[in-house]
Coordinates of C-alpha atoms and ligand atoms in Angstrom, one line a residue:
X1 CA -39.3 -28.3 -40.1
X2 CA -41.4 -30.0 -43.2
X3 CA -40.8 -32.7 -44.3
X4 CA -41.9 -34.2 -47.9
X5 CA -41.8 -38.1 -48.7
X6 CA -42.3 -39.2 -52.2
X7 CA -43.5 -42.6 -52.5
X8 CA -45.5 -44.4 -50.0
X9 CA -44.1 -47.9 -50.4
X10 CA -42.6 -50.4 -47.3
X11 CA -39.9 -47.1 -46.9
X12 CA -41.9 -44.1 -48.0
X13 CA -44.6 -44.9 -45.3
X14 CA -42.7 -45.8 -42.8
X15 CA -40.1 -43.5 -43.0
X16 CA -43.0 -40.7 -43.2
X17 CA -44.9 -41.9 -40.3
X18 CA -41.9 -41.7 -38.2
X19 CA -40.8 -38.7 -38.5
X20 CA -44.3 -37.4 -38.3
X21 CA -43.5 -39.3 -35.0
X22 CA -40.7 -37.1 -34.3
X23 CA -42.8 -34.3 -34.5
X24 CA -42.5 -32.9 -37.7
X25 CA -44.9 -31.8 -40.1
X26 CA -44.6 -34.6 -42.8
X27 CA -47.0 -35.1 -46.1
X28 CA -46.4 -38.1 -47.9
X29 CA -46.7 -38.3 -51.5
X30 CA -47.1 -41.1 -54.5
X31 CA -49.1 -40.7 -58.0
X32 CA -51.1 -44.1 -56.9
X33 CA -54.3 -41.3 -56.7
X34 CA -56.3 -44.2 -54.9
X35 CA -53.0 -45.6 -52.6
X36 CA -53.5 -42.0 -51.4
X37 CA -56.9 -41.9 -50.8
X38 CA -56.7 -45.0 -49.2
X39 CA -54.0 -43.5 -46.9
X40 CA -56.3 -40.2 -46.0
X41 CA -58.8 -42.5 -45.2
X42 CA -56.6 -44.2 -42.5
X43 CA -56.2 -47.2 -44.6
X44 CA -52.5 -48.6 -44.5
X45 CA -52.2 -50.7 -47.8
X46 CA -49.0 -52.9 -46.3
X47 CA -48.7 -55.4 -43.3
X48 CA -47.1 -53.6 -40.9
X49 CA -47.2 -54.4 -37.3
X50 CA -48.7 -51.2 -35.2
X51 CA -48.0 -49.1 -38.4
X52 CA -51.8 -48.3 -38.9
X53 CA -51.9 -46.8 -35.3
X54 CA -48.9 -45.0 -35.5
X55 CA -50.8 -43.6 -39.1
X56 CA -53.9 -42.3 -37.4
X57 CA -52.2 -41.0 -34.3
X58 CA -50.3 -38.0 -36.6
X59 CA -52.9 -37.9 -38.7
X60 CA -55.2 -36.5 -36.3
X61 CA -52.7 -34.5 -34.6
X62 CA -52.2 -32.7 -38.1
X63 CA -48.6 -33.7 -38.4
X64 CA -49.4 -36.1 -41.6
X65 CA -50.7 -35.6 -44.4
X66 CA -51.0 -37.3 -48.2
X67 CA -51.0 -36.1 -51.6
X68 CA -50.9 -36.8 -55.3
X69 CA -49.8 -33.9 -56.1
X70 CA -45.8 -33.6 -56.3
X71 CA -45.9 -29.7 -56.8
X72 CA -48.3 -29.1 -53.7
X73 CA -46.4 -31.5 -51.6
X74 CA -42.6 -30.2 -52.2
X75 CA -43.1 -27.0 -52.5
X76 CA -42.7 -25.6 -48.2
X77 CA -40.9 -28.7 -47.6
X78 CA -37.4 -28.3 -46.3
X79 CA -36.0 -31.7 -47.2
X80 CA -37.5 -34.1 -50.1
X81 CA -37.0 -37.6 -49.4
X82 CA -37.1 -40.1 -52.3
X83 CA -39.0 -43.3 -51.3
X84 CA -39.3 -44.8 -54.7
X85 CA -38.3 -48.2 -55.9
X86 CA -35.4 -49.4 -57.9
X87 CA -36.8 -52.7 -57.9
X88 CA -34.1 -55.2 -60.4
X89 CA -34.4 -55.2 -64.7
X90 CA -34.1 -58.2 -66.4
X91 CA -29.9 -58.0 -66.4
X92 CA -29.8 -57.8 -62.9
X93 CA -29.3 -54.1 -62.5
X94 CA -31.2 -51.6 -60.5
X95 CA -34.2 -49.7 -62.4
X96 CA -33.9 -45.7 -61.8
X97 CA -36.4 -44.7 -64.0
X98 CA -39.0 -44.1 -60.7
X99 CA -35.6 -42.3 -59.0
X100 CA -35.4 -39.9 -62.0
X101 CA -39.1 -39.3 -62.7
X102 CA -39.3 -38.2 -59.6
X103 CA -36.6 -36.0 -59.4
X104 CA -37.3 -34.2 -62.4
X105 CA -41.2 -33.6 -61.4
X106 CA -40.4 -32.1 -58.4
X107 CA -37.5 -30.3 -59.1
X108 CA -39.0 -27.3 -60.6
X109 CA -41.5 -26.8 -57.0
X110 CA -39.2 -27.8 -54.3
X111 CA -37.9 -24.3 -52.9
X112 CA -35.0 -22.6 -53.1
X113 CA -33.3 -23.7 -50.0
X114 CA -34.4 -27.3 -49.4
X115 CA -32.6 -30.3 -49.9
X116 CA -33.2 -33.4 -52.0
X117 CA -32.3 -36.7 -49.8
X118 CA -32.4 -39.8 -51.5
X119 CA -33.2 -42.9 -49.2
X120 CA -33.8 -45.3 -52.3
X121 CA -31.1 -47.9 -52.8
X122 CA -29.4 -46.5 -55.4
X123 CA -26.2 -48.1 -57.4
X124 CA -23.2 -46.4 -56.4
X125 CA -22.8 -42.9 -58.3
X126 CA -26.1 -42.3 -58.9
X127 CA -26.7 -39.3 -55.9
X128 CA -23.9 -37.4 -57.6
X129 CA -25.3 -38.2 -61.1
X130 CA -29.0 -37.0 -59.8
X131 CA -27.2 -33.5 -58.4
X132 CA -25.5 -33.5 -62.3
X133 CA -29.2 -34.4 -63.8
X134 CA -30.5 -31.1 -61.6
X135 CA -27.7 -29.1 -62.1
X136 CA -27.6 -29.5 -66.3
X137 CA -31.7 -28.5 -65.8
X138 CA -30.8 -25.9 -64.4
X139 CA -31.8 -26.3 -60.9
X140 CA -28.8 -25.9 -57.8
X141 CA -30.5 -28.2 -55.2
X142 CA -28.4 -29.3 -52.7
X143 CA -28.6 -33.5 -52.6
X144 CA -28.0 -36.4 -50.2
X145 CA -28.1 -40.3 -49.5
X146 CA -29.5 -41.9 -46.7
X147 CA -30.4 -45.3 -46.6
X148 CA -32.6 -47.6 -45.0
X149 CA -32.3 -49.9 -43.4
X150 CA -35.8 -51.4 -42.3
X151 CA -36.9 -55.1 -42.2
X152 CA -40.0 -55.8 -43.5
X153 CA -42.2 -56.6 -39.9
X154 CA -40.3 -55.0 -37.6
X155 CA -39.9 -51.6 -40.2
X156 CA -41.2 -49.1 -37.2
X157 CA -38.4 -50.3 -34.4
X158 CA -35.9 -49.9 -37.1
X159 CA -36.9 -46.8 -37.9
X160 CA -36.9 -45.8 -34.0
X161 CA -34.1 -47.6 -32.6
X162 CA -31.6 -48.0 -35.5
X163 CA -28.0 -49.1 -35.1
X164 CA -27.0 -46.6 -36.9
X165 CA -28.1 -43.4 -39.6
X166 CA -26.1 -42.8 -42.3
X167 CA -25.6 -39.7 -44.2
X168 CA -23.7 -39.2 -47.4
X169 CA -23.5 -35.6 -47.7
X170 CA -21.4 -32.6 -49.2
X171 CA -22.3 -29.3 -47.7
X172 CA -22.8 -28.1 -43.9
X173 CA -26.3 -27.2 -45.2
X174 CA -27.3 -30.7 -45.9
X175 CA -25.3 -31.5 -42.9
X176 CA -27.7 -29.6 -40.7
X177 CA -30.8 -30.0 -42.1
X178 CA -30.4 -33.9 -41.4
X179 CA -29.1 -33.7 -38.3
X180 CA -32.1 -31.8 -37.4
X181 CA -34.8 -34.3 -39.2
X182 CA -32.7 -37.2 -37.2
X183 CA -32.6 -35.2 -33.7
X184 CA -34.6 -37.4 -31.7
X185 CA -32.5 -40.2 -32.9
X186 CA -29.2 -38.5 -32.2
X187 CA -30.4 -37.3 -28.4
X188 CA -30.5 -40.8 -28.3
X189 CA -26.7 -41.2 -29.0
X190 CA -27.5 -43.3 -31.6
X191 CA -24.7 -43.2 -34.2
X192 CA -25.1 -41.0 -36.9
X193 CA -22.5 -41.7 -39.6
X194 CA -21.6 -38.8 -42.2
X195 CA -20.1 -39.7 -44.9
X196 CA -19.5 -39.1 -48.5
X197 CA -22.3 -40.1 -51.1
X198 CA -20.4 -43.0 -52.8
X199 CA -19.9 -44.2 -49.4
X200 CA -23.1 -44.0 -48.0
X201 CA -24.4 -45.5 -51.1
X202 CA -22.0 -48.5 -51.1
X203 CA -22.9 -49.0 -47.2
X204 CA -26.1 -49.7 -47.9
X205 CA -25.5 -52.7 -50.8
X206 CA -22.0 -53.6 -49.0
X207 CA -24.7 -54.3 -45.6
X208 CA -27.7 -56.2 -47.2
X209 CA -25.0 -58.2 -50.0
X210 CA -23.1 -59.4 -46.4
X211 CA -26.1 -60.6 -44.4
X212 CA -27.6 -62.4 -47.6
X213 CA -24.2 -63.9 -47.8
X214 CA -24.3 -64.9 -44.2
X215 CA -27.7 -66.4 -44.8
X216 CA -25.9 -68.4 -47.5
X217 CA -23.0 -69.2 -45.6
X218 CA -25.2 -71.2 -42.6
X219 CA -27.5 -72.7 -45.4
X220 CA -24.5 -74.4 -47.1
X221 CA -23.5 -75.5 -43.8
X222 CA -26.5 -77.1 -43.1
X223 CA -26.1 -79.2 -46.2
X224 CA -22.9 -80.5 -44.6
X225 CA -24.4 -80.7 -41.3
X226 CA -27.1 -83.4 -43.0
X227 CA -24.3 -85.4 -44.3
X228 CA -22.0 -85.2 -41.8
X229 CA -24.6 -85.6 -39.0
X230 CA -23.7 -82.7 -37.3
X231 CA -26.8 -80.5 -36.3
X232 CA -26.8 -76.5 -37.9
X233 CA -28.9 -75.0 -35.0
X234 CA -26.2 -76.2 -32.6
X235 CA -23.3 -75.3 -35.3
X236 CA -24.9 -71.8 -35.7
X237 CA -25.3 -71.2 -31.6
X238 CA -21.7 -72.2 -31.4
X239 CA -20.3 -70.1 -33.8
X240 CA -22.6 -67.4 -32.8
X241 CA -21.2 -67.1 -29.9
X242 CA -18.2 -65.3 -31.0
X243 CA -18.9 -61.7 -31.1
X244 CA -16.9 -61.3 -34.2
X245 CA -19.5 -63.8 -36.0
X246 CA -22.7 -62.7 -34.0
X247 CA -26.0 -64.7 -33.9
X248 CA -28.2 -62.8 -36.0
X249 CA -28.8 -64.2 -39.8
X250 CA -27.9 -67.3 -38.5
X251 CA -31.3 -69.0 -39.6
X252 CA -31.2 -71.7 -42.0
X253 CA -34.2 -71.7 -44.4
X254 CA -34.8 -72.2 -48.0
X255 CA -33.2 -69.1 -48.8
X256 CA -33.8 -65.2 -48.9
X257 CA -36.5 -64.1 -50.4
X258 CA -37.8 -60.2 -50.2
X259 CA -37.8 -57.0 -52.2
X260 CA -34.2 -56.4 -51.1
X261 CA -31.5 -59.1 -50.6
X262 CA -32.0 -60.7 -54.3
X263 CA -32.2 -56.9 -55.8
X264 CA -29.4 -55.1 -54.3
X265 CA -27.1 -58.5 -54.5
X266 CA -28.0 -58.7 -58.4
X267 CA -27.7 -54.8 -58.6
X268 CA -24.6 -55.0 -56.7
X269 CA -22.8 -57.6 -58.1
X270 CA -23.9 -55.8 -61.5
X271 CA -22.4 -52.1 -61.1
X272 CA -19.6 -53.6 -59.3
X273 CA -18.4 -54.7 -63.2
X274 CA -18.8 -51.0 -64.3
X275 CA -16.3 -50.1 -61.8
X276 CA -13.9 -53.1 -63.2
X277 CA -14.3 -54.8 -60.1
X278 CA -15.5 -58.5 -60.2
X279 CA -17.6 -59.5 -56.6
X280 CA -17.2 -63.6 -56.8
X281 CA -18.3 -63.8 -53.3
X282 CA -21.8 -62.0 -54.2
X283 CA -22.2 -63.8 -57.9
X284 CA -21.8 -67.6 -55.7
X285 CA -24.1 -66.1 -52.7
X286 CA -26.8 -65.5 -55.7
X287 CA -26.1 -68.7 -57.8
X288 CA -25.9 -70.7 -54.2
X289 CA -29.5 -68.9 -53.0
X290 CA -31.1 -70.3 -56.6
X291 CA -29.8 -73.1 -56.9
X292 CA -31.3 -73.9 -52.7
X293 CA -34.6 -73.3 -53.7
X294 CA -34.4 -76.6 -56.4
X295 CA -32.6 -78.3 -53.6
X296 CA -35.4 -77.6 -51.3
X297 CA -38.1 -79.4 -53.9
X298 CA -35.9 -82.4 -54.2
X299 CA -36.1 -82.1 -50.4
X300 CA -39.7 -82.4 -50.3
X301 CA -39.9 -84.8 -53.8
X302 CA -37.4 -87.1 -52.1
X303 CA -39.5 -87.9 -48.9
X304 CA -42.9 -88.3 -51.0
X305 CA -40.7 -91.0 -53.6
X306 CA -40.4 -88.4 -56.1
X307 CA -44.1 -88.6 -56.8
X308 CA -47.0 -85.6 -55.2
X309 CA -49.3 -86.8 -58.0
X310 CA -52.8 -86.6 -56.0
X311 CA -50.9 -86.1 -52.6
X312 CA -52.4 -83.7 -50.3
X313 CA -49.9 -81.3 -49.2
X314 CA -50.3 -79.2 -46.2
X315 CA -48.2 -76.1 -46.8
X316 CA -47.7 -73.9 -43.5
X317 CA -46.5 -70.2 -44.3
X318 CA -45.7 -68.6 -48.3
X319 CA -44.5 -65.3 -47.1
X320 CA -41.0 -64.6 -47.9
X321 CA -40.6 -64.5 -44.1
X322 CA -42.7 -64.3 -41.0
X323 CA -44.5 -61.0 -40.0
X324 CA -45.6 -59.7 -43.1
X325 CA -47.6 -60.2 -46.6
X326 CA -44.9 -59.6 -49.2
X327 CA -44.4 -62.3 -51.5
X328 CA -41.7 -61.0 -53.6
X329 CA -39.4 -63.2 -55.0
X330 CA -40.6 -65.5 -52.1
X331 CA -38.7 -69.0 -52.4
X332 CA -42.3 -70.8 -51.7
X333 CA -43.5 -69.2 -55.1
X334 CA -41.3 -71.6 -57.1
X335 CA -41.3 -74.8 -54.4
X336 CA -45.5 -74.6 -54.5
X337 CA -45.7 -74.1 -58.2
X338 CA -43.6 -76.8 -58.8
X339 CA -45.8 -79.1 -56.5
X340 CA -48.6 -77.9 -58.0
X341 CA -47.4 -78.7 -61.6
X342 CA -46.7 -82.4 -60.1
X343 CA -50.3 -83.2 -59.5
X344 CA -50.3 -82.0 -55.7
X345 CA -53.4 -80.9 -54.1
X346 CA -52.1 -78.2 -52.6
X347 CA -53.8 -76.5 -48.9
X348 CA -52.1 -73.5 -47.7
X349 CA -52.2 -71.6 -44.9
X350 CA -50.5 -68.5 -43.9
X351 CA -51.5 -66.0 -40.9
X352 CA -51.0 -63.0 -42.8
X353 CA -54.1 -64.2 -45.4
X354 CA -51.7 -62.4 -47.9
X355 CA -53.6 -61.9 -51.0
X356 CA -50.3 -61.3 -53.0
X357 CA -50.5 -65.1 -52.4
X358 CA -53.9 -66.2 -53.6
X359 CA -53.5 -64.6 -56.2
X360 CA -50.3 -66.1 -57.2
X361 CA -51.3 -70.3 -55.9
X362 CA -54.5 -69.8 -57.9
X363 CA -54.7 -73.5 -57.6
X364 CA -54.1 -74.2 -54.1
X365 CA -57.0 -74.8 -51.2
X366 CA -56.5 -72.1 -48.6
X367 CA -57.5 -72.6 -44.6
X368 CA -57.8 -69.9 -41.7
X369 CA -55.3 -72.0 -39.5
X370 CA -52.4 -74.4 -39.3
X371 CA -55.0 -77.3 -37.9
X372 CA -57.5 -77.0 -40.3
X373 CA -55.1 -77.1 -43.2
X374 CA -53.6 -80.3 -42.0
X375 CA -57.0 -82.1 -42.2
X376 CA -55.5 -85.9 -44.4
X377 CA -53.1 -84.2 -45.2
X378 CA -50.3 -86.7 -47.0
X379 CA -47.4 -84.6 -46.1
X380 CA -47.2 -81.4 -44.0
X381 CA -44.5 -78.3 -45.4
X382 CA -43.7 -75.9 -43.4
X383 CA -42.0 -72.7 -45.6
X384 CA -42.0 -70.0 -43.5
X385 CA -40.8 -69.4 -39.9
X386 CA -44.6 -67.9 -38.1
X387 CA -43.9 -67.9 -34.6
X388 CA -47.1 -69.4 -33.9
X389 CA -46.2 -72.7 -36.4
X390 CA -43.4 -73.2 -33.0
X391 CA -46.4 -73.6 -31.0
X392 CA -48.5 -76.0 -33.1
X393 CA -49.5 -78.6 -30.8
X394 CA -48.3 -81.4 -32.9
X395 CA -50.0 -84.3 -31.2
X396 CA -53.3 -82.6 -32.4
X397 CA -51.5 -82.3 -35.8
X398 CA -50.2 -86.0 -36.1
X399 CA -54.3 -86.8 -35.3
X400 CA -55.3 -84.7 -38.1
X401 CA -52.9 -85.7 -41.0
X402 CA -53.1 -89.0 -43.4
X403 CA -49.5 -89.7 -43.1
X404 CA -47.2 -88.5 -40.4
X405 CA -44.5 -86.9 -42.7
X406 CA -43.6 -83.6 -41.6
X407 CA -40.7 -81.6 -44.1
X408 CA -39.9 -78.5 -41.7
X409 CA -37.7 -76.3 -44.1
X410 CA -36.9 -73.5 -41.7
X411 CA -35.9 -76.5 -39.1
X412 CA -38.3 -74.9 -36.6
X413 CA -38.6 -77.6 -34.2
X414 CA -35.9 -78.8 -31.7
X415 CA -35.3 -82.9 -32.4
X416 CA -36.5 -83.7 -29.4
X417 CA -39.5 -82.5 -30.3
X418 CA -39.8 -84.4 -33.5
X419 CA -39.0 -87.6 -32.2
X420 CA -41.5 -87.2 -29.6
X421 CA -44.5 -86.1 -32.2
X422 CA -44.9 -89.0 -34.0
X423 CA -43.7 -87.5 -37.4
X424 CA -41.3 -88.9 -39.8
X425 CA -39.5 -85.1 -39.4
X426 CA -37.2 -83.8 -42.2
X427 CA -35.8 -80.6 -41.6
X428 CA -32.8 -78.6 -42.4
X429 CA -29.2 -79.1 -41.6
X430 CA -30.5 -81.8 -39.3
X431 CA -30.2 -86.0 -39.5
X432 CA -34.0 -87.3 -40.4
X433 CA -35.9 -88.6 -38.1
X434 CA -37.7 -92.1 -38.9
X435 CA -40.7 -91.4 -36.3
Ligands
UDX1 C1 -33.6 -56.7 -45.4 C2 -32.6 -56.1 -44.4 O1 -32.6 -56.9 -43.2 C3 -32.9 -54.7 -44.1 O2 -31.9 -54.1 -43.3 C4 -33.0 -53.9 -45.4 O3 -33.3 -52.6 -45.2 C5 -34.1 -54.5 -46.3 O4 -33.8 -55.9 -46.5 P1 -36.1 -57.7 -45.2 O5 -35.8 -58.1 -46.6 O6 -37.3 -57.0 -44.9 O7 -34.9 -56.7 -44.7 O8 -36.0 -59.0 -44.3 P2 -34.9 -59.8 -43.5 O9 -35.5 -60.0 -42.1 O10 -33.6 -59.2 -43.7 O11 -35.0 -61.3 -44.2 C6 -34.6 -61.3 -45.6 C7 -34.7 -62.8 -46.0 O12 -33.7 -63.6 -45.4 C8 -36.0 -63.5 -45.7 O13 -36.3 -64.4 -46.8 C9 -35.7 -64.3 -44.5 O14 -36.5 -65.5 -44.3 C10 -34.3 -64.7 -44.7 N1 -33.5 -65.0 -43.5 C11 -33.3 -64.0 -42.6 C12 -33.0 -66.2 -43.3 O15 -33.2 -67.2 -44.1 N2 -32.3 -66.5 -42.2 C13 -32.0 -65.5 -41.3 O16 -31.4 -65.8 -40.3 C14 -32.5 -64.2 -41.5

């Protein structure tokens, strides 16, 4: 079987690596001409843990390959997976353009009897629209949805060991030809899930729109928690307990961040209308997300007097979350900038060196560790749940900083930790802790 991926994104790579993995003949595609000359050369152009390895391994077994051309790589290919982003227009709702383009480039090559599979999150309707698009240009190409479900840093053992696959299909043809591309994952007795297209397509935003909530949920809890002086880690492991709840997305943090949760809940909560439906649970999990992130710099203006002017801030960790370099919509773009425009002399450091980030702080000092950057430092942030920022050695910290005031916004530390480090400690969902 050949397999064609068009875009080479966070998905498109990943998903093509994979099943290059599996042991089929794969050739990625994406008209970035020097993204894929990048990729021929061995060079993986996103943060992914192992993903480089995984790259070369198929590359030089001749299962993987890369091209800019869309005719050259559809044409053998027996399925056509679309990789391409939908990434959020200014109302809110999902961009297709990419989705379409796409489709109608390779549409005239793809041959006769191979089928179209779109794994881009897509707004519900818009597989069967796509098979309309083809079918009104003449061309009868079977089509199907299958989503993604990957997380950013940890996109390979996702892609390996899912929970679940699901297929929205509408013809034993399409039927087959996936079942066959997702074999090695069904010999697994993994659950494969086939379904219709709305279906599978509503899965997808109905999945990432409830664990974004969830976030929400234990974030708004924690805001009790620091009135009420209850503590959220322990309300969370409670609660988590029950296997109806689960432990997972439990976290509290300054809110999601990433190229998914605040797209599909805005695109979501957007086609939902053109249905007549109204989604007030996902319009208050967006409005409560935004509305954390100003909570989060009164957080940090409240313990500094509501005055950074010349402070030097240590900030550990930008990234929208640990294990990887993607600053999209990260909530540490708007918490920095807002330091920044205080007067703040701002030091960051983040293991992932993301240049998405420099490039963004233009203003800020960077440092190659967490020590290093905490050098006088007037007040220490840390942003971004690294697992090696829970084993800073914060005696050696406390040494290092002007002022012992630590402001630990992913409430990464246990108390007894903080009131043993010296640090005036304010976290989330947690009392403060004087030092
Ligand atoms: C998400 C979904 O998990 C994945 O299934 C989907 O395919 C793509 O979107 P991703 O955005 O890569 O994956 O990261 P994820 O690990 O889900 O975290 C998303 C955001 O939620 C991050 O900002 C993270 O810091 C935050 N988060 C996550 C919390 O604040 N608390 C948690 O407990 C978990």
């Amino acid at each position: 079987m050949k397999i064609a991926v068009v875009g080479t994104g966070y998905v498109g790579l990943v998903s093509g690596v994979c099943f290059s993995e599996f042991g089929f003949s794969v050739i990625c595609i994406d008209n970035n001409v020097s993204k894929i000359e990048d990729l021929k050369k061995g060079v993986v152009p996103i943060y992914e843990n192992e993903l480089d390895k995984l790259m070369l391994k198929n590359m030089n077994a001749g299962r993987l390959s890369f091209t800019s051309d869309i005719a050259e790589g559809v044409r053998d290919a027996d399925i056509v997976f679309i990789a391409v982003g939908t990434p959020s227009k200014t109302d809110g709702s999902a961009d297709l353009s990419y989705v379409y383009g796409a489709v109608d480039e390779l549409a005239p090559h793809m041959n006769k009897n191979a089928i179209l599979v779109i794994k881009s999150t897509v707004p519900v309707g818009t597989t069967r629209a796509v098979k309309q698009f083809l079918q009104d240009n003449g061309f009868d190409i079977e089509v199907a949805f299958n989503p993604e479900f990957l997380r950013e840093g940890a996109a390979i053992e996702d892609f390996m060991r899912p929970d679940r696959i699901i297929l929205g299909i509408e013809s034993k043809k399409a039927e087959d030809a996936l079942k066959r591309a997702y074999r090695p994952l069904f010999v697994l007795s993994i659950p494969i899930v086939f379904t219709g297209l709305e279906t599978a397509e509503l899965s997808k935003y109905a999945a990432n729109a409830f664990l974004a909530m969830k976030i929400t949920f234990i974030n708004e809890v924690a805001n009790l928690c620091e009135n009420c002086g209850a503590d959220v880690k322990e309300v969370a492991y409670a609660i988590g307990l029950d296997k109806r709840i689960g432990e997972q997305f439990l976290q509290v943090g300054p809110g999601y961040g990433g190229s998914c949760f605040p797209k599909d809940t805005s695109a979501l909560n957007d086609f939902s209308k053109n249905f007549g439906v109204s989604m007030p649970l996902v319009e208050e999990t967006i409005k409560s997300n935004d509305a954390r992130r100003i909570k989060m710099i009164q957080k940090i203006m409240g313990v500094c007097d509501n005055d950074v002017k010349n402070k030097n801030i240590s900030i550990l960790g930008v990234t929208f979350k640990a294990n990887t370099d993607d600053m999209r919509d990260s909530p540490s773009i708007c918490i920095v900038n807002h330091l920044l425009k205080n007067g703040a002399k701002i030091k960051i450091y983040d293991p992932s060196f993301s240049e998405q980030a420099k490039k963004i702080f233009k203003d800020a000092e960077w440092s190659n560790n967490a020590y290093d950057n905490c050098n006088g430092a007037d007040v220490v942030v840390i942003l971004t749940d690294w697992a090696e920022f829970r084993a800073i050695n914060l005696a050696d910290l406390r040494r290092r900083v002007k002022n012992p005031l630590l402001v630990d916004l992913r409430s990464i530390y246990t108390v007894n930790e903080a009131k043993a480090s010296g640090f005036v400690y304010c976290s989330v969902g947690r009392p403060f802790i004087e030092g």
